[in-house]
Amino acid sequence: MTARLTTIHDGGRYFEGPRWHRGRLWFVDCMARTQLSISPSGELQQHAAVTDDTPCGLGVLPDGDVVVLTMFRKRLLRFSDGALSLYADLSEVATGTIDDMIIDEQGRAYVGDLGFNLPPPEGRGAVGRIILVMPDGRARVVADGLRFPNGIAISSDHRRLVVAEMDGACLADYDIAADGSLHLRGRLGRINDPDGICLDRDGAVWVASFTEDAFVRIDRDGEERERIGVAGRRALACALGGADRRTLFCLSAETSYEELRKGKSVSRIDVVEVDTPGDGYP
């Protein structure tokens, strides 16, 4: 696919966690430690600052409040009435740094636990997990054996959850039980360093491939169907939004693993119209 990307915002640090909500794309700047939103035309608004930790994943509760994940103190913070407050403390449940998250229509939050603390140690293995946080605050592990769980997406019928395995270079595909438990269906695709993801109505997954400098569409059988390159930039995360959910928001950064360790990164948001609209969360 030869896509014509349109840049709507440039000059941030490191954008993550895009979620289409109330006519805007909500996301975080991990390095600037801010929670932001942007209109499709590029009108940027800062909503909150996280002063004591690094924000990463986002989720939206059924009442419309946004929840932001903070990685190292292992908390979920609720943004309401212009302020952040504690929603859930996962420090006693998570065994490592927490990374991305998603919240479904029932208010259930699925959180990726790396199983180790960043920066990644050598020989870390398949120690990652998914933690389910129920609306009443109860938390339990619903999946394990993951190799660096990253982006998470849930279908609109609440029957399917997909998580990007960054070290595993694939997508782990789960069935969701009525109580929120996960059952591994299998693994899909072959994508180097998959980061953020989103689903479309055909059941395909758009994947941000960090080291392939591209956003890749993988179908239900694990086959690549489309590719949108961002040459010379790392693909970080994506979300389908807009009035008909056919606008693919592509978050990328001019950086590298080595530069990230030095705090060097410049992030951007591009958009492109795609044929198949988005489904579920994000």
mmCIF file of N, CA, C and O in Angstrom, residues 23-58:
data_model
loop_
_atom_site.group_PDB
_atom_site.id
_atom_site.type_symbol
_atom_site.label_atom_id
_atom_site.label_comp_id
_atom_site.label_asym_id
_atom_site.label_seq_id
_atom_site.Cartn_x
_atom_site.Cartn_y
_atom_site.Cartn_z
ATOM 1 N N GLY A 23 -14.304 12.358 20.021
ATOM 2 C CA GLY A 23 -13.933 13.169 18.883
ATOM 3 C C GLY A 23 -12.491 13.623 18.838
ATOM 4 O O GLY A 23 -12.116 14.457 17.995
ATOM 5 N N ARG A 24 -11.661 13.065 19.739
ATOM 6 C CA ARG A 24 -10.252 13.432 19.781
ATOM 7 C C ARG A 24 -9.406 12.181 20.014
ATOM 8 O O ARG A 24 -9.906 11.174 20.526
ATOM 9 N N LEU A 25 -8.135 12.276 19.649
ATOM 10 C CA LEU A 25 -7.201 11.213 19.963
ATOM 11 C C LEU A 25 -6.505 11.565 21.274
ATOM 12 O O LEU A 25 -5.844 12.602 21.393
ATOM 13 N N TRP A 26 -6.684 10.690 22.268
ATOM 14 C CA TRP A 26 -6.017 10.850 23.561
ATOM 15 C C TRP A 26 -4.760 9.980 23.563
ATOM 16 O O TRP A 26 -4.759 8.871 23.029
ATOM 17 N N PHE A 27 -3.692 10.483 24.192
ATOM 18 C CA PHE A 27 -2.421 9.753 24.213
ATOM 19 C C PHE A 27 -1.536 10.360 25.297
ATOM 20 O O PHE A 27 -1.920 11.326 25.974
ATOM 21 N N VAL A 28 -0.377 9.761 25.490
ATOM 22 C CA VAL A 28 0.579 10.301 26.450
ATOM 23 C C VAL A 28 1.901 10.586 25.738
ATOM 24 O O VAL A 28 2.209 9.988 24.706
ATOM 25 N N ASP A 29 2.645 11.519 26.304
ATOM 26 C CA ASP A 29 4.041 11.713 25.932
ATOM 27 C C ASP A 29 4.852 11.163 27.094
ATOM 28 O O ASP A 29 4.929 11.779 28.156
ATOM 29 N N CYS A 30 5.421 9.953 26.906
ATOM 30 C CA CYS A 30 6.100 9.273 28.007
ATOM 31 C C CYS A 30 7.249 10.107 28.564
ATOM 32 O O CYS A 30 7.416 10.215 29.789
ATOM 33 N N MET A 31 8.053 10.681 27.683
ATOM 34 C CA MET A 31 9.235 11.402 28.133
ATOM 35 C C MET A 31 8.903 12.761 28.735
ATOM 36 O O MET A 31 9.555 13.203 29.682
ATOM 37 N N ALA A 32 7.882 13.423 28.197
ATOM 38 C CA ALA A 32 7.451 14.702 28.765
ATOM 39 C C ALA A 32 6.535 14.511 29.966
ATOM 40 O O ALA A 32 6.209 15.472 30.659
ATOM 41 N N ARG A 33 6.108 13.255 30.201
ATOM 42 C CA ARG A 33 5.252 12.892 31.339
ATOM 43 C C ARG A 33 3.944 13.683 31.342
ATOM 44 O O ARG A 33 3.520 14.216 32.361
ATOM 45 N N THR A 34 3.303 13.717 30.184
ATOM 46 C CA THR A 34 2.057 14.454 30.046
ATOM 47 C C THR A 34 0.979 13.587 29.415
ATOM 48 O O THR A 34 1.257 12.649 28.667
ATOM 49 N N GLN A 35 -0.270 13.924 29.735
ATOM 50 C CA GLN A 35 -1.450 13.311 29.134
ATOM 51 C C GLN A 35 -2.073 14.351 28.223
ATOM 52 O O GLN A 35 -2.361 15.472 28.655
ATOM 53 N N LEU A 36 -2.302 13.975 26.961
ATOM 54 C CA LEU A 36 -2.671 14.933 25.935
ATOM 55 C C LEU A 36 -3.851 14.430 25.112
ATOM 56 O O LEU A 36 -4.203 13.253 25.166
ATOM 57 N N SER A 37 -4.431 15.324 24.326
ATOM 58 C CA SER A 37 -5.364 14.915 23.274
ATOM 59 C C SER A 37 -5.195 15.864 22.103
ATOM 60 O O SER A 37 -4.680 16.983 22.241
ATOM 61 N N ILE A 38 -5.622 15.380 20.921
ATOM 62 C CA ILE A 38 -5.489 16.178 19.707
ATOM 63 C C ILE A 38 -6.702 15.956 18.824
ATOM 64 O O ILE A 38 -7.256 14.849 18.769
ATOM 65 N N SER A 39 -7.139 16.997 18.159
ATOM 66 C CA SER A 39 -8.234 16.878 17.206
ATOM 67 C C SER A 39 -7.690 16.372 15.876
ATOM 68 O O SER A 39 -6.480 16.444 15.611
ATOM 69 N N PRO A 40 -8.555 15.863 14.997
ATOM 70 C CA PRO A 40 -8.070 15.406 13.684
ATOM 71 C C PRO A 40 -7.365 16.505 12.892
ATOM 72 O O PRO A 40 -6.532 16.211 12.036
ATOM 73 N N SER A 41 -7.683 17.767 13.176
ATOM 74 C CA SER A 41 -7.043 18.871 12.467
ATOM 75 C C SER A 41 -5.746 19.326 13.126
ATOM 76 O O SER A 41 -5.051 20.193 12.588
ATOM 77 N N GLY A 42 -5.402 18.747 14.298
ATOM 78 C CA GLY A 42 -4.127 19.056 14.920
ATOM 79 C C GLY A 42 -4.177 19.998 16.105
ATOM 80 O O GLY A 42 -3.131 20.458 16.582
ATOM 81 N N GLU A 43 -5.354 20.282 16.623
ATOM 82 C CA GLU A 43 -5.464 21.150 17.813
ATOM 83 C C GLU A 43 -5.083 20.338 19.054
ATOM 84 O O GLU A 43 -5.785 19.406 19.435
ATOM 85 N N LEU A 44 -3.954 20.698 19.671
ATOM 86 C CA LEU A 44 -3.405 19.940 20.798
ATOM 87 C C LEU A 44 -3.843 20.530 22.125
ATOM 88 O O LEU A 44 -3.908 21.748 22.286
ATOM 89 N N GLN A 45 -4.137 19.646 23.083
ATOM 90 C CA GLN A 45 -4.485 20.086 24.438
ATOM 91 C C GLN A 45 -3.786 19.199 25.459
ATOM 92 O O GLN A 45 -3.807 17.973 25.332
ATOM 93 N N GLN A 46 -3.138 19.813 26.447
ATOM 94 C CA GLN A 46 -2.563 19.047 27.560
ATOM 95 C C GLN A 46 -3.573 19.003 28.688
ATOM 96 O O GLN A 46 -4.120 20.026 29.094
ATOM 97 N N HIS A 47 -3.813 17.789 29.213
ATOM 98 C CA HIS A 47 -4.805 17.616 30.268
ATOM 99 C C HIS A 47 -4.181 17.453 31.653
ATOM 100 O O HIS A 47 -4.729 17.930 32.638
ATOM 101 N N ALA A 48 -3.053 16.754 31.720
ATOM 102 C CA ALA A 48 -2.471 16.481 33.046
ATOM 103 C C ALA A 48 -0.990 16.184 32.888
ATOM 104 O O ALA A 48 -0.521 15.809 31.810
ATOM 105 N N ALA A 49 -0.267 16.356 33.987
ATOM 106 C CA ALA A 49 1.148 15.993 34.059
ATOM 107 C C ALA A 49 1.315 14.933 35.130
ATOM 108 O O ALA A 49 0.680 15.001 36.195
ATOM 109 N N VAL A 50 2.161 13.938 34.854
ATOM 110 C CA VAL A 50 2.501 12.898 35.821
ATOM 111 C C VAL A 50 3.903 13.230 36.330
ATOM 112 O O VAL A 50 4.890 13.025 35.631
ATOM 113 N N THR A 51 3.991 13.757 37.521
ATOM 114 C CA THR A 51 5.251 14.342 37.984
ATOM 115 C C THR A 51 6.226 13.328 38.567
ATOM 116 O O THR A 51 7.420 13.611 38.658
ATOM 117 N N ASP A 52 5.740 12.148 38.966
ATOM 118 C CA ASP A 52 6.593 11.235 39.722
ATOM 119 C C ASP A 52 6.826 9.886 39.048
ATOM 120 O O ASP A 52 7.344 8.965 39.669
ATOM 121 N N ASP A 53 6.444 9.744 37.778
ATOM 122 C CA ASP A 53 6.612 8.460 37.103
ATOM 123 C C ASP A 53 6.447 8.668 35.605
ATOM 124 O O ASP A 53 6.128 9.774 35.146
ATOM 125 N N THR A 54 6.625 7.586 34.843
ATOM 126 C CA THR A 54 6.499 7.626 33.391
ATOM 127 C C THR A 54 5.145 7.077 32.973
ATOM 128 O O THR A 54 4.859 5.900 33.203
ATOM 129 N N PRO A 55 4.282 7.897 32.357
ATOM 130 C CA PRO A 55 2.999 7.390 31.874
ATOM 131 C C PRO A 55 3.202 6.616 30.580
ATOM 132 O O PRO A 55 4.142 6.867 29.824
ATOM 133 N N CYS A 56 2.309 5.651 30.325
ATOM 134 C CA CYS A 56 2.416 4.888 29.079
ATOM 135 C C CYS A 56 1.024 4.568 28.548
ATOM 136 O O CYS A 56 0.469 5.331 27.786
ATOM 137 N N GLY A 57 0.425 3.442 28.940
ATOM 138 C CA GLY A 57 -0.865 3.042 28.397
ATOM 139 C C GLY A 57 -2.012 3.918 28.870
ATOM 140 O O GLY A 57 -1.946 4.575 29.911
ATOM 141 N N LEU A 58 -3.109 3.886 28.091
ATOM 142 C CA LEU A 58 -4.339 4.603 28.432
ATOM 143 C C LEU A 58 -5.527 3.668 28.276
ATOM 144 O O LEU A 58 -5.495 2.713 27.504
#
